Amino acid sequence: MDKYKISGAVMEKIYENILKLYNKKQTFYTKTLLNGNIGEKTIIAANDLKEIGIDISKEKLPQIVKDQDNSYFIESINDIPTVVIVGGGHVAVAIAKLAEFLEFNTVVIDDRAEFVSLERFPYSQRIAERVDRALQQDFGDNAYYVIVTRGHKDDFRAVLAVLQKKYYRYLGMIGSKQKVGIIRQKLHDKGYENTQIDNIHAPIGLPIGAITVEEIAVSILAEIIAIKSAFVGDRTQNNVFAALEEIVVGKIQEKAVVATIIEKHGSSPRGVGSKMLVTQSGKIFGTIGGGAVEYAAQKRAVQIIAEKTAVIEEYDLSPQDASKLGMICGGRVKVLFELVN
């Protein structure tokens, strides 16, 4: 177990800055020191990840990285991912409804205002503009682009616009093999490499034999979920950040600790990146898995508030030690406890 006293006032200021970025719905990252001055936290941008050896197009976050002297926990402090639907037809309506049900932000783009009406997309950001111009907007690094326009010309414009973006998670295009072949050839003619073109999901969606527009929407969102899960760890951030907001604005006037799973081996209920916030009175927001582990972590968090320390604890769920916690999952988790205020 590592300990290091760190000022609650300093941590509160850091979390204030994190909340500001979080509420702007921007993708950003934090780098937390796990040894020495444990809990020392830095906010970093996507460009900074390459300097510490992380390629977010290929690697899953959160993760622990090491240099010669230190270990760091790198995580994405992310808003809800955004599905950007290019084209406002009947397939787009079904995709938007399902994406909203799955708690994605949604944006719908079409140059025909009547196709991006409030009636058709009541919960989406609606943009009535030529698709390539609309796609010049920044929809964040955690964006998933779904191209379902009415014709080859707009498909090509949309694909080109997305390919010019520095960061995005997914680009998929609906269409027949013939249409996909035409777009691929045009991209070749524009000088795009096979590796770039092959990253376009076309035909779009998982091959589930979808026929109706609703089934097509399911196949597309299933593919997006698969991509999202490959890069983003198990996170329980929304309730935690809502509680942090209340602490910052003074609605919750208690000391608090954030507990985050930073390492997992074997089977356990929650994954790396899962969070919970525990107040001085023991109230919990979010979860790191429930059961006896969460109960033990809750009790430890209250102690940490009194000790004013940042702490890493390990909970062993292997059969020989599981009886201590009343669980038989068979794994081990490390939990980082950080003071909030």
mmCIF file of C-alpha atoms in Angstrom:
data_model
loop_
_atom_site.group_PDB
_atom_site.id
_atom_site.type_symbol
_atom_site.label_atom_id
_atom_site.label_comp_id
_atom_site.label_asym_id
_atom_site.label_seq_id
_atom_site.Cartn_x
_atom_site.Cartn_y
_atom_site.Cartn_z
ATOM 1 C CA MET A 1 0.000 0.000 0.000
ATOM 2 C CA ASP A 2 1.348 3.424 -0.970
ATOM 3 C CA LYS A 3 0.427 6.652 0.820
ATOM 4 C CA TYR A 4 1.136 10.309 0.231
ATOM 5 C CA LYS A 5 -0.440 13.346 1.841
ATOM 6 C CA ILE A 6 -1.790 15.717 -0.752
ATOM 7 C CA SER A 7 -3.704 18.942 -0.162
ATOM 8 C CA GLY A 8 -7.473 18.630 -0.444
ATOM 9 C CA ALA A 9 -7.599 22.216 -1.674
ATOM 10 C CA VAL A 10 -5.227 21.354 -4.517
ATOM 11 C CA MET A 11 -7.307 18.329 -5.498
ATOM 12 C CA GLU A 12 -10.525 20.337 -5.400
ATOM 13 C CA LYS A 13 -9.016 22.868 -7.814
ATOM 14 C CA ILE A 14 -7.907 20.055 -10.136
ATOM 15 C CA TYR A 15 -11.386 18.553 -10.100
ATOM 16 C CA GLU A 16 -12.902 21.978 -10.779
ATOM 17 C CA ASN A 17 -10.803 22.183 -13.951
ATOM 18 C CA ILE A 18 -11.722 18.618 -14.913
ATOM 19 C CA LEU A 19 -15.409 19.421 -14.454
ATOM 20 C CA LYS A 20 -15.148 22.493 -16.667
ATOM 21 C CA LEU A 21 -13.787 20.385 -19.521
ATOM 22 C CA TYR A 22 -16.220 17.563 -18.810
ATOM 23 C CA ASN A 23 -19.195 19.915 -18.971
ATOM 24 C CA LYS A 24 -17.974 21.286 -22.307
ATOM 25 C CA LYS A 25 -18.372 17.713 -23.619
ATOM 26 C CA GLN A 26 -14.814 17.569 -24.838
ATOM 27 C CA THR A 27 -12.639 14.489 -24.884
ATOM 28 C CA PHE A 28 -9.577 14.857 -22.677
ATOM 29 C CA TYR A 29 -7.310 12.681 -20.588
ATOM 30 C CA THR A 30 -5.795 12.592 -17.127
ATOM 31 C CA LYS A 31 -2.382 11.322 -16.065
ATOM 32 C CA THR A 32 -2.231 10.281 -12.406
ATOM 33 C CA LEU A 33 1.004 9.402 -10.637
ATOM 34 C CA LEU A 34 0.881 6.018 -8.864
ATOM 35 C CA ASN A 35 4.143 6.192 -6.896
ATOM 36 C CA GLY A 36 6.064 8.865 -5.027
ATOM 37 C CA ASN A 37 3.666 11.807 -4.955
ATOM 38 C CA ILE A 38 0.805 9.386 -5.477
ATOM 39 C CA GLY A 39 -2.373 10.997 -6.759
ATOM 40 C CA GLU A 40 -0.604 13.899 -8.472
ATOM 41 C CA LYS A 41 -2.851 14.522 -11.451
ATOM 42 C CA THR A 42 -2.324 16.289 -14.779
ATOM 43 C CA ILE A 43 -4.882 17.073 -17.472
ATOM 44 C CA ILE A 44 -3.531 16.226 -20.923
ATOM 45 C CA ALA A 45 -4.744 16.419 -24.522
ATOM 46 C CA ALA A 46 -4.790 13.712 -27.186
ATOM 47 C CA ASN A 47 -1.553 15.048 -28.703
ATOM 48 C CA ASP A 48 0.243 14.497 -25.394
ATOM 49 C CA LEU A 49 -0.570 10.777 -25.382
ATOM 50 C CA LYS A 50 1.927 10.020 -28.134
ATOM 51 C CA GLU A 51 4.697 11.508 -26.010
ATOM 52 C CA ILE A 52 4.045 8.822 -23.387
ATOM 53 C CA GLY A 53 3.761 6.045 -25.947
ATOM 54 C CA ILE A 54 -0.008 5.702 -26.352
ATOM 55 C CA ASP A 55 -1.701 5.541 -29.753
ATOM 56 C CA ILE A 56 -5.405 6.060 -29.039
ATOM 57 C CA SER A 57 -6.353 4.739 -32.466
ATOM 58 C CA LYS A 58 -4.984 1.321 -31.471
ATOM 59 C CA GLU A 59 -4.870 1.077 -27.694
ATOM 60 C CA LYS A 60 -7.483 0.731 -25.010
ATOM 61 C CA LEU A 61 -7.814 3.198 -22.176
ATOM 62 C CA PRO A 62 -7.610 3.358 -19.231
ATOM 63 C CA GLN A 63 -4.180 1.805 -18.771
ATOM 64 C CA ILE A 64 -1.043 2.070 -16.662
ATOM 65 C CA VAL A 65 2.114 3.302 -18.383
ATOM 66 C CA LYS A 66 5.622 3.388 -16.974
ATOM 67 C CA ASP A 67 8.794 5.324 -17.611
ATOM 68 C CA GLN A 68 12.190 4.808 -16.003
ATOM 69 C CA ASP A 69 11.107 6.230 -12.663
ATOM 70 C CA ASN A 70 7.326 6.349 -12.396
ATOM 71 C CA SER A 71 4.012 4.652 -13.095
ATOM 72 C CA TYR A 72 0.989 6.608 -14.322
ATOM 73 C CA PHE A 73 -2.685 5.812 -14.710
ATOM 74 C CA ILE A 74 -3.928 7.253 -17.999
ATOM 75 C CA GLU A 75 -7.661 7.525 -18.537
ATOM 76 C CA SER A 76 -10.113 9.218 -20.807
ATOM 77 C CA ILE A 77 -12.394 11.549 -18.882
ATOM 78 C CA ASN A 78 -15.040 11.562 -21.494
ATOM 79 C CA ASP A 79 -18.483 12.850 -22.080
ATOM 80 C CA ILE A 80 -21.052 10.585 -23.706
ATOM 81 C CA PRO A 81 -19.793 9.474 -27.135
ATOM 82 C CA THR A 82 -21.397 11.159 -30.131
ATOM 83 C CA VAL A 83 -22.935 9.447 -33.142
ATOM 84 C CA VAL A 84 -22.839 11.850 -36.103
ATOM 85 C CA ILE A 85 -25.411 10.734 -38.670
ATOM 86 C CA VAL A 86 -24.868 12.201 -42.130
ATOM 87 C CA GLY A 87 -28.164 12.056 -43.994
ATOM 88 C CA GLY A 88 -31.622 12.543 -42.536
ATOM 89 C CA GLY A 89 -33.643 9.780 -44.209
ATOM 90 C CA HIS A 90 -35.672 6.953 -42.686
ATOM 91 C CA VAL A 91 -32.572 4.920 -41.759
ATOM 92 C CA ALA A 92 -31.171 7.951 -39.933
ATOM 93 C CA VAL A 93 -34.369 8.265 -37.882
ATOM 94 C CA ALA A 94 -34.049 4.661 -36.696
ATOM 95 C CA ILE A 95 -30.329 5.058 -35.937
ATOM 96 C CA ALA A 96 -30.924 8.242 -33.936
ATOM 97 C CA LYS A 97 -33.699 6.661 -31.856
ATOM 98 C CA LEU A 98 -31.604 3.631 -30.979
ATOM 99 C CA ALA A 99 -28.451 5.667 -30.339
ATOM 100 C CA GLU A 100 -30.357 7.924 -27.948
ATOM 101 C CA PHE A 101 -31.781 4.872 -26.164
ATOM 102 C CA LEU A 102 -28.193 3.636 -25.771
ATOM 103 C CA GLU A 103 -27.252 7.035 -24.272
ATOM 104 C CA PHE A 104 -25.133 8.373 -27.115
ATOM 105 C CA ASN A 105 -25.257 12.023 -28.048
ATOM 106 C CA THR A 106 -26.587 12.313 -31.588
ATOM 107 C CA VAL A 107 -26.036 14.819 -34.387
ATOM 108 C CA VAL A 108 -27.928 14.651 -37.687
ATOM 109 C CA ILE A 109 -26.741 16.465 -40.821
ATOM 110 C CA ASP A 110 -28.676 16.995 -44.052
ATOM 111 C CA ASP A 111 -28.782 19.885 -46.510
ATOM 112 C CA ARG A 112 -32.585 19.587 -46.641
ATOM 113 C CA ALA A 113 -34.047 21.403 -43.641
ATOM 114 C CA GLU A 114 -37.266 19.388 -43.723
ATOM 115 C CA PHE A 115 -35.258 16.191 -43.216
ATOM 116 C CA VAL A 116 -33.631 17.436 -40.008
ATOM 117 C CA SER A 117 -36.768 18.798 -38.410
ATOM 118 C CA LEU A 118 -37.530 18.746 -34.695
ATOM 119 C CA GLU A 119 -40.377 16.325 -35.354
ATOM 120 C CA ARG A 120 -38.043 13.784 -36.967
ATOM 121 C CA PHE A 121 -35.151 14.183 -34.525
ATOM 122 C CA PRO A 122 -36.492 15.591 -31.245
ATOM 123 C CA TYR A 123 -33.406 14.730 -29.164
ATOM 124 C CA SER A 124 -30.605 15.294 -31.668
ATOM 125 C CA GLN A 125 -28.490 18.272 -32.601
ATOM 126 C CA ARG A 126 -29.785 19.091 -36.090
ATOM 127 C CA ILE A 127 -27.681 20.748 -38.802
ATOM 128 C CA ALA A 128 -29.245 21.792 -42.113
ATOM 129 C CA GLU A 129 -26.204 22.428 -44.281
ATOM 130 C CA ARG A 130 -24.210 20.829 -47.074
ATOM 131 C CA VAL A 131 -22.621 17.776 -45.510
ATOM 132 C CA ASP A 132 -18.963 18.571 -46.156
ATOM 133 C CA ARG A 133 -19.366 22.065 -44.721
ATOM 134 C CA ALA A 134 -21.246 20.818 -41.671
ATOM 135 C CA LEU A 135 -18.572 18.197 -41.029
ATOM 136 C CA GLN A 136 -15.946 20.911 -40.675
ATOM 137 C CA GLN A 137 -17.338 21.369 -37.164
ATOM 138 C CA ASP A 138 -15.508 19.689 -34.302
ATOM 139 C CA PHE A 139 -17.630 16.882 -32.847
ATOM 140 C CA GLY A 140 -14.874 15.716 -30.522
ATOM 141 C CA ASP A 141 -12.396 12.861 -30.520
ATOM 142 C CA ASN A 142 -15.011 10.391 -29.296
ATOM 143 C CA ALA A 143 -17.199 10.685 -32.412
ATOM 144 C CA TYR A 144 -18.682 7.886 -34.517
ATOM 145 C CA TYR A 145 -19.593 8.922 -38.069
ATOM 146 C CA VAL A 146 -22.413 7.124 -39.886
ATOM 147 C CA ILE A 147 -22.809 8.036 -43.574
ATOM 148 C CA VAL A 148 -26.343 7.348 -44.819
ATOM 149 C CA THR A 149 -26.914 10.071 -47.420
ATOM 150 C CA ARG A 150 -29.179 9.894 -50.457
ATOM 151 C CA GLY A 151 -26.465 9.677 -53.118
ATOM 152 C CA HIS A 152 -22.871 8.972 -54.150
ATOM 153 C CA LYS A 153 -21.912 12.646 -54.308
ATOM 154 C CA ASP A 154 -22.807 13.390 -50.694
ATOM 155 C CA ASP A 155 -21.350 10.072 -49.532
ATOM 156 C CA PHE A 156 -18.009 10.967 -51.074
ATOM 157 C CA ARG A 157 -18.057 14.509 -49.703
ATOM 158 C CA ALA A 158 -18.852 13.203 -46.227
ATOM 159 C CA VAL A 159 -16.194 10.488 -46.274
ATOM 160 C CA LEU A 160 -13.543 12.966 -47.443
ATOM 161 C CA ALA A 161 -14.496 15.429 -44.713
ATOM 162 C CA VAL A 162 -14.235 12.800 -41.978
ATOM 163 C CA LEU A 163 -10.941 11.379 -43.273
ATOM 164 C CA GLN A 164 -9.437 14.851 -42.950
ATOM 165 C CA LYS A 165 -10.173 14.905 -39.215
ATOM 166 C CA LYS A 166 -7.276 14.161 -36.903
ATOM 167 C CA TYR A 167 -9.184 12.022 -34.411
ATOM 168 C CA TYR A 168 -12.397 10.034 -34.546
ATOM 169 C CA ARG A 169 -13.432 6.581 -33.420
ATOM 170 C CA TYR A 170 -15.437 5.191 -36.328
ATOM 171 C CA LEU A 171 -16.427 5.899 -39.917
ATOM 172 C CA GLY A 172 -19.080 3.753 -41.565
ATOM 173 C CA MET A 173 -20.978 4.134 -44.838
ATOM 174 C CA ILE A 174 -24.143 2.400 -45.976
ATOM 175 C CA GLY A 175 -24.381 1.166 -49.538
ATOM 176 C CA SER A 176 -24.252 -1.657 -52.038
ATOM 177 C CA LYS A 177 -20.980 -3.336 -53.047
ATOM 178 C CA GLN A 178 -21.068 -1.356 -56.284
ATOM 179 C CA LYS A 179 -21.462 1.963 -54.489
ATOM 180 C CA VAL A 180 -18.765 1.098 -51.969
ATOM 181 C CA GLY A 181 -16.445 0.115 -54.822
ATOM 182 C CA ILE A 182 -17.000 3.447 -56.563
ATOM 183 C CA ILE A 183 -16.207 5.401 -53.385
ATOM 184 C CA ARG A 184 -13.102 3.307 -52.724
ATOM 185 C CA GLN A 185 -11.826 3.964 -56.253
ATOM 186 C CA LYS A 186 -12.421 7.700 -55.901
ATOM 187 C CA LEU A 187 -10.447 7.685 -52.657
ATOM 188 C CA HIS A 188 -7.610 5.832 -54.375
ATOM 189 C CA ASP A 189 -7.678 8.452 -57.114
ATOM 190 C CA LYS A 190 -7.399 11.146 -54.417
ATOM 191 C CA GLY A 191 -4.243 9.512 -53.130
ATOM 192 C CA TYR A 192 -5.552 7.775 -50.013
ATOM 193 C CA GLU A 193 -3.692 4.649 -48.914
ATOM 194 C CA ASN A 194 -5.325 1.236 -48.613
ATOM 195 C CA THR A 195 -4.842 1.312 -44.842
ATOM 196 C CA GLN A 196 -6.936 4.481 -44.587
ATOM 197 C CA ILE A 197 -9.629 3.196 -46.917
ATOM 198 C CA ASP A 198 -9.814 -0.196 -45.227
ATOM 199 C CA ASN A 199 -10.612 1.508 -41.912
ATOM 200 C CA ILE A 200 -13.938 2.653 -43.369
ATOM 201 C CA HIS A 201 -16.706 0.269 -42.333
ATOM 202 C CA ALA A 202 -18.427 -0.290 -45.662
ATOM 203 C CA PRO A 203 -20.783 -1.967 -46.016
ATOM 204 C CA ILE A 204 -21.728 -0.667 -42.604
ATOM 205 C CA GLY A 205 -22.904 -2.689 -39.622
ATOM 206 C CA LEU A 206 -22.452 -6.215 -38.342
ATOM 207 C CA PRO A 207 -23.582 -8.997 -40.722
ATOM 208 C CA ILE A 208 -26.772 -10.052 -38.909
ATOM 209 C CA GLY A 209 -29.000 -10.309 -41.973
ATOM 210 C CA ALA A 210 -30.714 -6.981 -41.269
ATOM 211 C CA ILE A 211 -33.636 -6.143 -43.572
ATOM 212 C CA THR A 212 -35.850 -3.503 -41.949
ATOM 213 C CA VAL A 213 -34.555 -0.021 -41.119
ATOM 214 C CA GLU A 214 -34.786 -0.883 -37.428
ATOM 215 C CA GLU A 215 -32.692 -4.014 -37.949
ATOM 216 C CA ILE A 216 -30.175 -2.008 -39.964
ATOM 217 C CA ALA A 217 -29.953 0.463 -37.067
ATOM 218 C CA VAL A 218 -29.307 -2.429 -34.667
ATOM 219 C CA SER A 219 -26.506 -3.790 -36.869
ATOM 220 C CA ILE A 220 -24.859 -0.353 -37.111
ATOM 221 C CA LEU A 221 -25.093 0.427 -33.398
ATOM 222 C CA ALA A 222 -23.851 -3.063 -32.540
ATOM 223 C CA GLU A 223 -20.754 -2.418 -34.644
ATOM 224 C CA ILE A 224 -20.247 0.969 -32.997
ATOM 225 C CA ILE A 225 -20.582 -0.574 -29.532
ATOM 226 C CA ALA A 226 -17.972 -3.186 -30.463
ATOM 227 C CA ILE A 227 -15.557 -0.439 -31.557
ATOM 228 C CA LYS A 228 -16.290 1.672 -28.489
ATOM 229 C CA SER A 229 -15.756 -1.248 -26.128
ATOM 230 C CA ALA A 230 -12.398 -2.028 -27.722
ATOM 231 C CA PHE A 231 -10.990 1.390 -26.818
ATOM 232 C CA VAL A 232 -12.836 2.561 -23.715
ATOM 233 C CA GLY A 233 -12.637 0.777 -20.387
ATOM 234 C CA ASP A 234 -15.509 0.053 -18.038
ATOM 235 C CA ARG A 235 -16.429 3.475 -16.736
ATOM 236 C CA THR A 236 -19.071 4.595 -14.261
ATOM 237 C CA GLN A 237 -18.448 8.303 -14.546
ATOM 238 C CA ASN A 238 -21.809 10.007 -14.926
ATOM 239 C CA ASN A 239 -23.010 9.659 -11.313
ATOM 240 C CA VAL A 240 -19.539 10.402 -9.990
ATOM 241 C CA PHE A 241 -19.207 13.597 -12.007
ATOM 242 C CA ALA A 242 -22.715 14.695 -11.050
ATOM 243 C CA ALA A 243 -21.699 14.343 -7.397
ATOM 244 C CA LEU A 244 -18.417 16.176 -8.010
ATOM 245 C CA GLU A 245 -20.418 19.025 -9.521
ATOM 246 C CA GLU A 246 -22.541 19.226 -6.371
ATOM 247 C CA ILE A 247 -19.418 19.308 -4.205
ATOM 248 C CA VAL A 248 -17.864 22.104 -6.260
ATOM 249 C CA VAL A 249 -21.019 24.255 -6.185
ATOM 250 C CA GLY A 250 -21.585 23.552 -2.501
ATOM 251 C CA LYS A 251 -24.724 21.413 -2.636
ATOM 252 C CA ILE A 252 -22.776 18.595 -0.996
ATOM 253 C CA GLN A 253 -20.815 20.070 1.900
ATOM 254 C CA GLU A 254 -18.901 16.987 2.950
ATOM 255 C CA LYS A 255 -15.384 15.809 2.370
ATOM 256 C CA ALA A 256 -15.205 13.095 -0.265
ATOM 257 C CA VAL A 257 -12.949 10.536 -1.923
ATOM 258 C CA VAL A 258 -13.006 9.142 -5.469
ATOM 259 C CA ALA A 259 -12.170 5.440 -5.738
ATOM 260 C CA THR A 260 -11.056 4.158 -9.170
ATOM 261 C CA ILE A 261 -10.161 0.629 -10.243
ATOM 262 C CA ILE A 262 -6.717 1.027 -11.809
ATOM 263 C CA GLU A 263 -5.765 -2.611 -12.274
ATOM 264 C CA LYS A 264 -7.671 -5.864 -12.620
ATOM 265 C CA HIS A 265 -6.500 -9.479 -12.828
ATOM 266 C CA GLY A 266 -8.859 -12.379 -13.422
ATOM 267 C CA SER A 267 -12.587 -12.126 -12.819
ATOM 268 C CA SER A 268 -14.170 -9.200 -11.005
ATOM 269 C CA PRO A 269 -17.558 -7.468 -11.272
ATOM 270 C CA ARG A 270 -16.265 -4.194 -12.762
ATOM 271 C CA GLY A 271 -13.419 -3.241 -15.060
ATOM 272 C CA VAL A 272 -10.504 -0.824 -15.019
ATOM 273 C CA GLY A 273 -11.700 2.781 -14.909
ATOM 274 C CA SER A 274 -14.831 2.092 -12.863
ATOM 275 C CA LYS A 275 -15.352 4.815 -10.281
ATOM 276 C CA MET A 276 -17.288 5.605 -7.170
ATOM 277 C CA LEU A 277 -17.357 8.692 -4.988
ATOM 278 C CA VAL A 278 -17.732 8.269 -1.222
ATOM 279 C CA THR A 279 -18.648 11.143 1.091
ATOM 280 C CA GLN A 280 -17.580 11.506 4.719
ATOM 281 C CA SER A 281 -20.964 10.159 5.853
ATOM 282 C CA GLY A 282 -20.502 7.071 3.672
ATOM 283 C CA LYS A 283 -22.882 7.972 0.861
ATOM 284 C CA ILE A 284 -21.905 6.377 -2.481
ATOM 285 C CA PHE A 285 -22.199 7.659 -6.058
ATOM 286 C CA GLY A 286 -21.233 5.319 -8.902
ATOM 287 C CA THR A 287 -19.924 1.784 -8.349
ATOM 288 C CA ILE A 288 -16.782 -0.317 -8.456
ATOM 289 C CA GLY A 289 -18.716 -3.579 -8.449
ATOM 290 C CA GLY A 290 -20.982 -3.747 -5.441
ATOM 291 C CA GLY A 291 -20.848 -6.473 -2.828
ATOM 292 C CA ALA A 292 -18.207 -6.910 -0.185
ATOM 293 C CA VAL A 293 -15.408 -5.260 -2.185
ATOM 294 C CA GLU A 294 -17.393 -2.067 -2.570
ATOM 295 C CA TYR A 295 -18.355 -2.183 1.116
ATOM 296 C CA ALA A 296 -14.699 -2.569 2.107
ATOM 297 C CA ALA A 297 -13.721 0.263 -0.240
ATOM 298 C CA GLN A 298 -16.467 2.474 1.181
ATOM 299 C CA LYS A 299 -15.175 1.949 4.721
ATOM 300 C CA ARG A 300 -11.591 2.582 3.586
ATOM 301 C CA ALA A 301 -12.615 5.779 1.796
ATOM 302 C CA VAL A 302 -14.109 7.209 4.986
ATOM 303 C CA GLN A 303 -10.853 6.419 6.820
ATOM 304 C CA ILE A 304 -8.837 8.106 4.070
ATOM 305 C CA ILE A 305 -10.820 11.322 4.506
ATOM 306 C CA ALA A 306 -9.635 11.413 8.126
ATOM 307 C CA GLU A 307 -6.072 10.422 7.203
ATOM 308 C CA LYS A 308 -5.891 12.958 4.338
ATOM 309 C CA THR A 309 -3.940 10.557 2.164
ATOM 310 C CA ALA A 310 -3.987 9.282 -1.380
ATOM 311 C CA VAL A 311 -3.892 5.494 -1.223
ATOM 312 C CA ILE A 312 -3.739 2.437 -3.469
ATOM 313 C CA GLU A 313 -5.347 -0.685 -2.010
ATOM 314 C CA GLU A 314 -5.481 -4.199 -3.433
ATOM 315 C CA TYR A 315 -8.492 -6.470 -2.954
ATOM 316 C CA ASP A 316 -7.921 -10.176 -3.564
ATOM 317 C CA LEU A 317 -10.931 -12.193 -4.714
ATOM 318 C CA SER A 318 -9.012 -15.414 -5.304
ATOM 319 C CA PRO A 319 -10.481 -18.540 -3.646
ATOM 320 C CA GLN A 320 -7.933 -18.619 -0.822
ATOM 321 C CA ASP A 321 -8.701 -15.014 0.177
ATOM 322 C CA ALA A 322 -12.248 -14.598 -1.087
ATOM 323 C CA SER A 323 -13.768 -15.644 2.234
ATOM 324 C CA LYS A 324 -12.425 -12.457 3.813
ATOM 325 C CA LEU A 325 -14.685 -10.429 1.527
ATOM 326 C CA GLY A 326 -17.426 -12.984 1.067
ATOM 327 C CA MET A 327 -16.865 -13.224 -2.695
ATOM 328 C CA ILE A 328 -15.577 -15.967 -5.002
ATOM 329 C CA CYS A 329 -14.958 -14.066 -8.250
ATOM 330 C CA GLY A 330 -11.389 -15.331 -8.417
ATOM 331 C CA GLY A 331 -9.625 -12.098 -9.352
ATOM 332 C CA ARG A 332 -7.720 -9.156 -7.905
ATOM 333 C CA VAL A 333 -8.315 -5.437 -8.238
ATOM 334 C CA LYS A 334 -6.237 -2.415 -7.287
ATOM 335 C CA VAL A 335 -8.155 0.688 -6.287
ATOM 336 C CA LEU A 336 -6.793 4.233 -6.214
ATOM 337 C CA PHE A 337 -8.385 6.449 -3.542
ATOM 338 C CA GLU A 338 -8.048 10.207 -4.127
ATOM 339 C CA LEU A 339 -9.180 13.092 -1.974
ATOM 340 C CA VAL A 340 -11.624 15.420 -3.704
ATOM 341 C CA ASN A 341 -11.612 18.335 -1.246
#
